[in-house]
Short mmCIF file of C-alpha atoms in Angstrom, two decimals:
data_model
loop_
_atom_site.label_atom_id
_atom_site.label_comp_id
_atom_site.label_asym_id
_atom_site.label_seq_id
_atom_site.Cartn_x
_atom_site.Cartn_y
_atom_site.Cartn_z
CA MET Z 28 64.19 11.94 -49.33
CA ALA Z 29 67.51 13.41 -46.94
CA ALA Z 30 69.35 10.12 -48.38
CA ALA Z 31 68.77 10.83 -51.37
CA HIS Z 32 72.35 11.85 -53.53
CA THR Z 33 71.13 11.95 -57.05
CA PRO Z 34 68.20 14.76 -57.71
CA ARG Z 35 66.51 11.34 -59.26
CA GLU Z 36 67.48 9.09 -56.28
CA SER Z 37 64.81 13.21 -54.79
CA ALA Z 38 62.06 12.60 -57.21
CA HIS Z 39 61.58 9.26 -57.06
CA ALA Z 40 61.54 9.39 -52.99
CA ALA Z 41 58.83 12.63 -52.97
CA ALA Z 42 56.63 10.30 -55.99
CA LEU Z 43 56.54 6.61 -53.74
CA GLY Z 44 55.44 9.68 -50.12
CA VAL Z 45 53.34 11.77 -52.40
CA ARG Z 46 51.29 8.85 -53.97
CA GLN Z 47 50.80 6.97 -50.25
CA ALA Z 48 49.98 10.04 -48.27
CA LEU Z 49 46.79 10.02 -51.01
CA GLY Z 50 45.95 7.27 -51.31
CA GLY Z 51 46.79 7.27 -55.46
CA SER Z 52 46.94 4.61 -57.45
CA PHE Z 53 50.21 6.68 -59.35
CA ALA Z 54 52.40 9.48 -59.01
CA ALA Z 55 55.30 11.71 -60.93
CA ILE Z 56 57.31 14.32 -60.29
CA SER Z 57 57.91 16.60 -63.10
CA LYS Z 58 60.41 19.63 -63.32
CA TRP Z 59 59.43 22.67 -65.54
CA GLU Z 60 62.56 23.42 -68.09
CA ARG Z 61 61.92 27.20 -69.18
CA GLU Z 62 64.29 27.32 -72.20
CA LEU Z 63 62.98 24.51 -73.53
CA GLY Z 64 59.43 25.37 -73.08
CA LYS Z 65 58.54 22.23 -71.75
CA LEU Z 66 57.42 20.00 -68.31
CA ARG Z 67 60.02 16.91 -68.33
CA VAL Z 68 58.74 14.36 -66.17
CA LEU Z 69 61.88 12.80 -63.66
CA VAL Z 70 59.87 10.31 -62.94
CA ASN Z 71 56.49 7.95 -62.54
CA THR Z 72 55.45 5.53 -59.74
CA GLY Z 73 52.31 3.61 -59.21
CA GLU Z 74 49.74 1.32 -61.80
CA LEU Z 75 52.20 2.13 -64.96
CA ALA Z 76 49.81 2.82 -68.15
CA GLU Z 77 51.05 1.35 -71.27
CA GLY Z 78 54.33 3.45 -72.90
CA GLU Z 79 55.05 4.83 -69.93
CA GLU Z 80 58.53 3.83 -68.05
CA GLU Z 81 59.70 4.51 -64.00
CA PHE Z 82 62.70 6.82 -65.08
CA PRO Z 83 61.54 7.74 -68.62
CA ASP Z 84 64.87 8.84 -71.39
CA ASP Z 85 62.68 12.04 -73.11
CA GLU Z 86 58.55 12.74 -71.32
CA SER Z 87 57.81 15.64 -72.11
CA TYR Z 88 54.93 17.40 -72.81
CA PRO Z 89 55.10 21.28 -74.25
CA VAL Z 90 54.10 24.23 -71.64
CA HIS Z 91 51.66 25.55 -74.59
CA GLU Z 92 49.49 22.30 -73.15
CA PHE Z 93 48.90 23.04 -69.94
CA PRO Z 94 47.41 26.84 -69.72
CA GLU Z 95 46.39 26.64 -65.75
CA ILE Z 96 50.54 26.40 -65.39
CA VAL Z 97 51.13 29.74 -67.77
CA GLY Z 98 49.76 32.04 -65.35
CA PHE Z 99 52.35 31.28 -62.69
CA LEU Z 100 55.52 30.17 -64.78
CA HIS Z 101 56.96 33.05 -64.09
CA GLU Z 102 55.24 34.40 -61.90
CA GLN Z 103 58.10 34.70 -57.76
CA TRP Z 104 56.66 33.81 -54.92
CA ALA Z 105 59.46 34.91 -52.66
CA GLY Z 106 57.75 37.14 -50.36
CA GLY Z 107 55.74 33.75 -49.37
CA GLY Z 108 52.57 33.02 -50.56
CA GLU Z 109 52.76 30.07 -52.95
CA PRO Z 110 50.30 28.29 -55.67
CA SER Z 111 47.87 26.66 -55.09
CA ALA Z 112 46.68 22.10 -55.74
CA TRP Z 113 43.90 21.38 -57.43
CA VAL Z 114 41.92 18.58 -59.20
CA GLU Z 115 41.05 17.35 -63.13
CA THR Z 116 38.72 14.58 -63.44
CA ALA Z 117 38.36 12.76 -67.44
CA GLU Z 118 35.03 14.90 -67.29
CA GLY Z 119 36.92 18.21 -67.32
CA VAL Z 120 34.89 18.88 -63.86
CA HIS Z 121 38.21 20.03 -60.76
CA ALA Z 122 37.85 21.44 -57.14
CA PRO Z 123 39.35 24.26 -56.27
CA ALA Z 124 39.36 25.79 -59.85
CA PRO Z 125 43.14 25.79 -61.39
CA PRO Z 126 44.81 29.22 -61.57
CA ALA Z 127 42.98 30.89 -64.46
CA PRO Z 128 44.97 31.68 -67.61
CA GLU Z 129 43.88 35.43 -68.89
CA GLU Z 130 42.82 33.71 -72.75
CA GLY Z 131 40.15 31.65 -70.32
CA PRO Z 132 39.58 28.59 -69.83
CA ALA Z 133 41.40 25.44 -71.64
CA GLY Z 134 38.12 23.34 -72.06
CA ALA Z 135 34.80 22.31 -71.17
CA GLY Z 136 34.53 22.77 -67.65
CA GLY Z 137 37.27 24.86 -67.21
CA GLY Z 138 39.54 21.07 -67.37
CA ASN Z 139 42.39 21.05 -69.22
CA ARG Z 140 41.71 19.29 -72.67
CA GLN Z 141 45.46 17.50 -72.42
CA ARG Z 142 45.31 15.82 -68.56
CA MET Z 143 41.23 15.36 -69.48
CA ALA Z 144 41.93 13.50 -72.51
CA ALA Z 145 44.80 11.27 -70.80
CA LEU Z 146 42.96 10.61 -67.74
CA ARG Z 147 40.34 8.70 -69.96
CA ARG Z 148 43.83 7.14 -71.86
CA ARG Z 149 44.92 5.76 -69.27
CA GLY Z 150 42.83 4.84 -67.04
CA ARG Z 151 42.91 7.35 -64.64
CA GLY Z 152 39.84 9.25 -63.02
CA CYS Z 153 41.20 11.95 -61.33
CA CYS Z 154 44.07 13.74 -61.48
CA VAL Z 155 45.57 16.28 -58.16
CA VAL Z 156 47.69 18.50 -59.40
CA ALA Z 157 50.37 21.01 -56.31
CA PRO Z 158 53.36 23.33 -58.49
CA ILE Z 159 56.54 22.86 -56.62
CA VAL Z 160 58.05 26.29 -56.11
CA LEU Z 161 61.79 26.46 -55.79
CA HIS Z 162 63.57 29.53 -55.11
CA GLY Z 163 61.02 31.85 -55.08
CA ARG Z 164 59.64 30.00 -59.02
CA ALA Z 165 58.25 27.63 -60.01
CA TRP Z 166 59.95 24.77 -60.51
CA GLY Z 167 57.99 22.18 -61.48
CA GLU Z 168 54.66 19.82 -60.40
CA LEU Z 169 53.41 16.82 -58.06
CA TYR Z 170 50.68 14.70 -59.62
CA VAL Z 171 49.29 12.24 -58.53
CA ALA Z 172 45.80 9.70 -60.07
CA ARG Z 173 43.70 7.34 -59.37
CA ARG Z 174 41.75 4.68 -61.27
CA THR Z 175 38.40 5.15 -63.06
CA GLY Z 176 35.61 4.01 -59.80
CA GLU Z 177 37.60 5.38 -57.25
CA PRO Z 178 36.85 8.37 -54.98
CA VAL Z 179 37.08 11.70 -56.49
CA PHE Z 180 40.35 14.10 -54.75
CA GLY Z 181 38.31 17.18 -53.02
CA ARG Z 182 39.39 20.58 -51.68
CA ALA Z 183 41.23 18.28 -48.16
CA ASP Z 184 42.70 16.39 -50.37
CA ALA Z 185 43.91 19.66 -52.60
CA ASP Z 186 45.17 21.48 -49.75
CA PHE Z 187 47.05 18.72 -48.58
CA ALA Z 188 49.00 18.55 -51.60
CA SER Z 189 50.34 21.84 -51.67
CA VAL Z 190 51.87 20.93 -48.37
CA LEU Z 191 53.28 17.91 -49.95
CA ALA Z 192 54.79 20.08 -52.92
CA ALA Z 193 55.54 22.18 -49.88
CA VAL Z 194 57.89 19.89 -48.23
CA THR Z 195 58.86 18.65 -51.48
CA ALA Z 196 60.69 20.61 -52.65
CA ALA Z 197 62.42 21.38 -49.35
CA GLY Z 198 63.73 18.26 -49.80
CA ILE Z 199 64.62 18.87 -53.68
CA ALA Z 200 66.50 21.95 -52.05
CA GLN Z 201 68.88 19.67 -49.56
CA THR Z 202 69.37 16.75 -52.74
CA GLU Z 203 70.52 20.25 -54.96
CA ARG Z 204 72.55 21.92 -52.47
CA LEU Z 205 74.56 18.29 -51.22
CA ALA Z 206 75.21 17.54 -55.14
CA GLU Z 207 76.52 21.46 -55.39
CA ALA Z 208 78.77 20.07 -52.43
CA ARG Z 209 80.20 17.09 -53.66
CA ARG Z 210 80.66 19.05 -57.02
CA LEU Z 211 83.10 21.23 -55.44
CA ALA Z 212 84.00 18.98 -53.28
CA PHE Z 213 85.39 16.29 -55.88
CA THR Z 214 86.58 18.36 -58.69
CA ASP Z 215 89.38 21.06 -59.67
CA ALA Z 216 88.35 24.64 -59.30
CA LEU Z 217 90.61 26.12 -62.46
CA THR Z 218 90.14 23.09 -64.94
CA GLY Z 219 86.88 22.42 -63.55
CA LEU Z 220 88.32 17.96 -64.21
CA ALA Z 221 87.96 15.17 -61.69
CA ASN Z 222 90.02 16.73 -59.02
CA ARG Z 223 92.50 14.09 -56.23
CA ARG Z 224 90.35 13.02 -54.34
CA ALA Z 225 87.93 11.95 -57.04
CA VAL Z 226 90.71 9.91 -58.88
CA ASP Z 227 92.01 7.87 -55.57
CA MET Z 228 87.90 6.75 -54.91
CA ARG Z 229 87.43 6.29 -58.53
CA LEU Z 230 90.60 4.38 -58.60
CA ASP Z 231 89.98 2.39 -55.26
CA GLU Z 232 86.32 1.20 -56.61
CA ALA Z 233 88.55 0.33 -59.97
CA LEU Z 234 90.75 -1.93 -58.93
CA GLU Z 235 88.14 -3.86 -57.18
CA LEU Z 236 86.40 -4.31 -59.95
CA HIS Z 237 89.97 -5.89 -61.05
CA ARG Z 238 90.52 -8.39 -58.43
CA ARG Z 239 86.90 -9.57 -58.84
CA ASP Z 240 86.42 -9.91 -62.25
CA GLU Z 241 89.87 -9.03 -63.44
CA VAL Z 242 88.92 -6.11 -65.49
CA VAL Z 243 92.07 -4.06 -67.04
CA VAL Z 244 92.84 -0.63 -64.96
CA SER Z 245 94.94 1.37 -66.85
CA LEU Z 246 96.60 4.70 -65.22
CA VAL Z 247 98.52 7.11 -67.59
CA VAL Z 248 99.86 10.04 -65.47
CA CYS Z 249 101.06 13.33 -67.19
CA ASP Z 250 103.49 16.30 -65.81
CA LEU Z 251 102.89 19.16 -67.93
CA ASN Z 252 106.76 20.50 -69.51
CA GLY Z 253 107.28 24.05 -68.77
CA LEU Z 254 104.71 25.48 -66.67
CA LYS Z 255 107.03 27.12 -63.64
CA ARG Z 256 109.17 29.12 -67.05
CA VAL Z 257 105.29 30.27 -68.52
CA ASN Z 258 104.58 31.79 -64.46
CA ASP Z 259 107.91 33.38 -65.21
CA SER Z 260 108.32 35.80 -67.75
CA ARG Z 261 104.73 35.88 -68.01
CA GLY Z 262 102.92 35.43 -65.36
CA HIS Z 263 100.43 32.56 -63.67
CA ALA Z 264 97.69 33.95 -65.43
CA VAL Z 265 99.06 32.68 -68.56
CA GLY Z 266 100.23 29.63 -66.66
CA ASP Z 267 96.27 29.18 -65.82
CA ARG Z 268 95.25 30.04 -69.23
CA LEU Z 269 98.19 26.56 -70.07
CA LEU Z 270 96.72 24.69 -67.73
CA GLU Z 271 93.69 25.23 -69.06
CA ARG Z 272 93.43 24.69 -72.07
CA PHE Z 273 96.36 21.45 -71.15
CA GLY Z 274 92.87 20.27 -68.93
CA SER Z 275 90.98 20.86 -72.77
CA VAL Z 276 93.46 18.57 -74.71
CA LEU Z 277 93.64 15.70 -72.31
CA SER Z 278 89.16 16.30 -72.02
CA LEU Z 279 89.15 14.98 -75.81
CA CYS Z 280 91.72 13.33 -75.76
CA GLY Z 281 89.74 10.92 -72.60
CA ALA Z 282 86.54 10.99 -74.08
CA MET Z 283 88.42 8.76 -76.78
CA LEU Z 284 87.74 5.97 -73.49
CA PRO Z 285 84.81 5.97 -72.89
CA GLY Z 286 84.50 5.97 -68.97
CA THR Z 287 87.53 7.52 -68.60
CA LEU Z 288 87.81 9.91 -65.42
CA VAL Z 289 90.10 12.97 -66.41
CA ALA Z 290 91.49 14.86 -63.83
CA ARG Z 291 93.75 17.57 -62.53
CA LEU Z 292 96.08 16.21 -59.59
CA GLY Z 293 97.53 19.45 -58.46
CA GLY Z 294 100.69 21.81 -59.87
CA ASP Z 295 101.02 20.81 -63.17
CA GLU Z 296 99.57 16.70 -63.46
CA PHE Z 297 97.15 16.08 -64.59
CA CYS Z 298 95.91 11.90 -65.66
CA LEU Z 299 93.69 9.94 -66.95
CA LEU Z 300 91.86 5.97 -65.39
CA ALA Z 301 90.40 4.38 -67.85
CA VAL Z 302 88.63 1.81 -66.49
CA GLY Z 303 87.60 -1.72 -69.09
CA PRO Z 304 89.33 -0.82 -72.50
CA PRO Z 305 92.30 -2.89 -73.50
CA ALA Z 306 96.15 -1.74 -72.67
CA ASP Z 307 96.66 -1.47 -76.43
CA GLU Z 308 93.63 1.75 -77.12
CA VAL Z 309 95.16 3.58 -73.66
CA VAL Z 310 98.86 3.17 -74.93
CA LYS Z 311 97.14 5.19 -77.96
CA VAL Z 312 95.67 7.18 -76.96
CA ALA Z 313 98.36 8.44 -74.71
CA GLY Z 314 100.45 8.97 -77.39
CA GLU Z 315 97.57 10.99 -79.20
CA LEU Z 316 97.76 13.19 -75.91
CA CYS Z 317 101.95 13.31 -76.17
CA ASP Z 318 101.06 14.78 -79.42
CA ARG Z 319 97.86 17.20 -79.57
CA ALA Z 320 99.88 18.87 -75.86
CA GLY Z 321 103.35 20.09 -78.55
CA GLU Z 322 101.17 21.68 -80.62
CA LEU Z 323 100.34 24.31 -77.61
CA ASP Z 324 100.71 27.57 -78.42
CA LEU Z 325 102.12 28.07 -74.64
CA GLY Z 326 104.44 24.89 -72.71
CA GLU Z 327 106.68 22.45 -74.06
CA GLY Z 328 104.60 19.56 -74.64
CA VAL Z 329 104.00 16.79 -72.20
CA ALA Z 330 105.14 14.21 -70.31
CA VAL Z 331 103.13 10.95 -69.99
CA GLY Z 332 103.64 7.88 -68.27
CA VAL Z 333 100.95 4.75 -68.19
CA ALA Z 334 99.89 1.54 -65.99
CA SER Z 335 98.29 -0.71 -67.29
CA THR Z 336 96.84 -4.08 -66.11
CA GLY Z 337 96.68 -5.39 -69.04
CA ASP Z 338 100.75 -5.23 -68.86
CA PRO Z 339 103.26 -7.20 -67.52
CA ILE Z 340 103.50 -5.02 -63.88
CA GLY Z 341 103.57 -7.84 -61.60
CA PRO Z 342 99.84 -7.97 -59.32
CA VAL Z 343 98.13 -4.47 -58.39
CA ARG Z 344 96.82 -4.60 -54.79
CA SER Z 345 95.90 -1.29 -54.23
CA ALA Z 346 96.37 1.69 -56.10
CA ARG Z 347 99.75 2.74 -54.52
CA ARG Z 348 100.91 0.07 -56.83
CA LEU Z 349 99.61 1.38 -59.44
CA PHE Z 350 100.31 4.97 -58.84
CA ARG Z 351 104.08 3.80 -58.28
CA LEU Z 352 103.90 3.08 -61.53
CA ALA Z 353 103.13 5.33 -63.87
CA ASP Z 354 104.65 8.03 -61.92
CA ALA Z 355 107.76 6.14 -62.33
CA ALA Z 356 106.97 5.65 -66.33
CA GLN Z 357 106.36 9.68 -65.97
CA TYR Z 358 109.57 10.23 -64.78
CA LYS Z 359 111.74 8.51 -67.51
CA ALA Z 360 109.70 9.73 -69.98
CA LYS Z 361 110.00 13.27 -68.23
CA ALA Z 362 114.02 12.42 -68.13
CA ALA Z 363 114.40 11.18 -71.66
CA ARG Z 364 112.26 14.47 -73.43
CA SER Z 365 110.20 11.79 -74.51
CA GLY Z 366 107.46 13.13 -76.92
CA GLU Z 367 105.93 9.33 -76.96
CA PRO Z 368 104.90 7.85 -73.72
CA VAL Z 369 106.25 5.19 -71.46
CA ILE Z 370 104.84 2.37 -70.38
CA ALA Z 371 105.52 0.03 -67.72
CA GLY Z 372 105.76 -3.57 -68.39
CA ARG Z 373 106.29 -3.46 -72.08
CA HIS Z 374 110.08 -3.44 -71.71
CA GLY Z 375 111.47 -6.62 -69.73
CA GLY Z 376 108.05 -7.45 -67.83
CA LYS Z 377 109.47 -7.62 -64.19
CA ASP Z 378 112.86 -6.34 -65.05
CA ASP Z 379 111.28 -3.45 -67.17
CA PRO Z 380 113.27 -0.49 -65.82
CA VAL Z 381 110.07 1.50 -64.90
CA VAL Z 382 108.65 -1.65 -62.94
CA ARG Z 383 112.86 -1.25 -61.41
CA LEU Z 384 112.67 1.94 -60.75
CA ALA Z 385 108.65 1.74 -59.13
CA ASP Z 386 110.15 -0.95 -56.95
CA ALA Z 387 113.14 0.57 -56.17
CA PRO Z 388 113.34 2.30 -52.46
CA ASP Z 389 111.75 5.56 -51.63
CA ARG Z 390 115.50 7.34 -50.81
CA ARG Z 391 115.19 10.15 -53.08
CA THR Z 392 114.29 13.22 -51.22
CA GLY Z 393 112.34 16.63 -53.59
CA PRO Z 394 110.14 16.21 -56.48
CA GLU Z 395 110.84 12.53 -57.14
CA ARG Z 396 109.82 11.82 -54.02
CA ARG Z 397 106.76 13.48 -54.00
CA ARG Z 398 105.87 11.86 -57.17
CA PHE Z 399 105.68 8.10 -55.08
CA ARG Z 400 103.20 9.08 -52.44
CA ARG Z 401 100.89 8.54 -52.24
#
């Protein structure tokens, strides 16, 4: 679990480990979704029965089908102590007993009817169930089953399952902390969009695909006009609102191109990184972006430049090259106060003024020189 990068990977590693440790033929990790009142299965491992998938898209069960869970679902164990694991069999015999809800046992012999029926239907003779407690609350459950005819889990197995559930909880907590750290590292705090670090990583990966499989990679660079005027005349809080509103417009337009990364590079600079869509589709969306940005109450529209490997811009061997081209196009749009995007390579190929500008020696100073640095 320590090597997992996502909650799914972490759950998968835990399920594999507990199945082996408890000698089960099948194991699953599920999460309680309180707001929906459901137990959602994250992963199934081992011998899968008909209808079961390793990573199910939507395998979930209403909480009312598990009355033995209801008793502790909303309890807290911040002060220590956690609910113990228990054993269920296809005949309804269990030891130790599961938590008993106030309304009484769930079925014959005190077993849960739904679990008993599921065991029989899937050719399993018994299971051990251990609640996973995270941050003092029930987070989900660990479930391990054995085939019909194999030894039934005993009290020692249930105690061991409780220990394994605690280890699983620690692993999940670590994965969640790492996921949050990654989110913060690659997210712009104001707009919630990706940041420059995320763009750099994604662009390097995209250009590798371009070199290997000739996948089209397009970069749309945007400079929000009028932000300084808004900040100076109406305050930075209003300027931040303009940035947030434009970020929403950019996100809406980015959604028109599947798989596009929407990012704020810093200050008043934003971008779209599209991997796969043809250059013409990207240019169309860039035009839509200009139109929508011009309708914002605040600001003065946006200057947009586009550079795509699908256009005649010459070889793109580095992310720096694509950024320089998109920046040069955006600089042309801003200088001309254009209400439409400027596209590199569409006005003369190698003699295109944007391409020539991007290829010119970088002797400028001030904001223009900063644009071409990476």
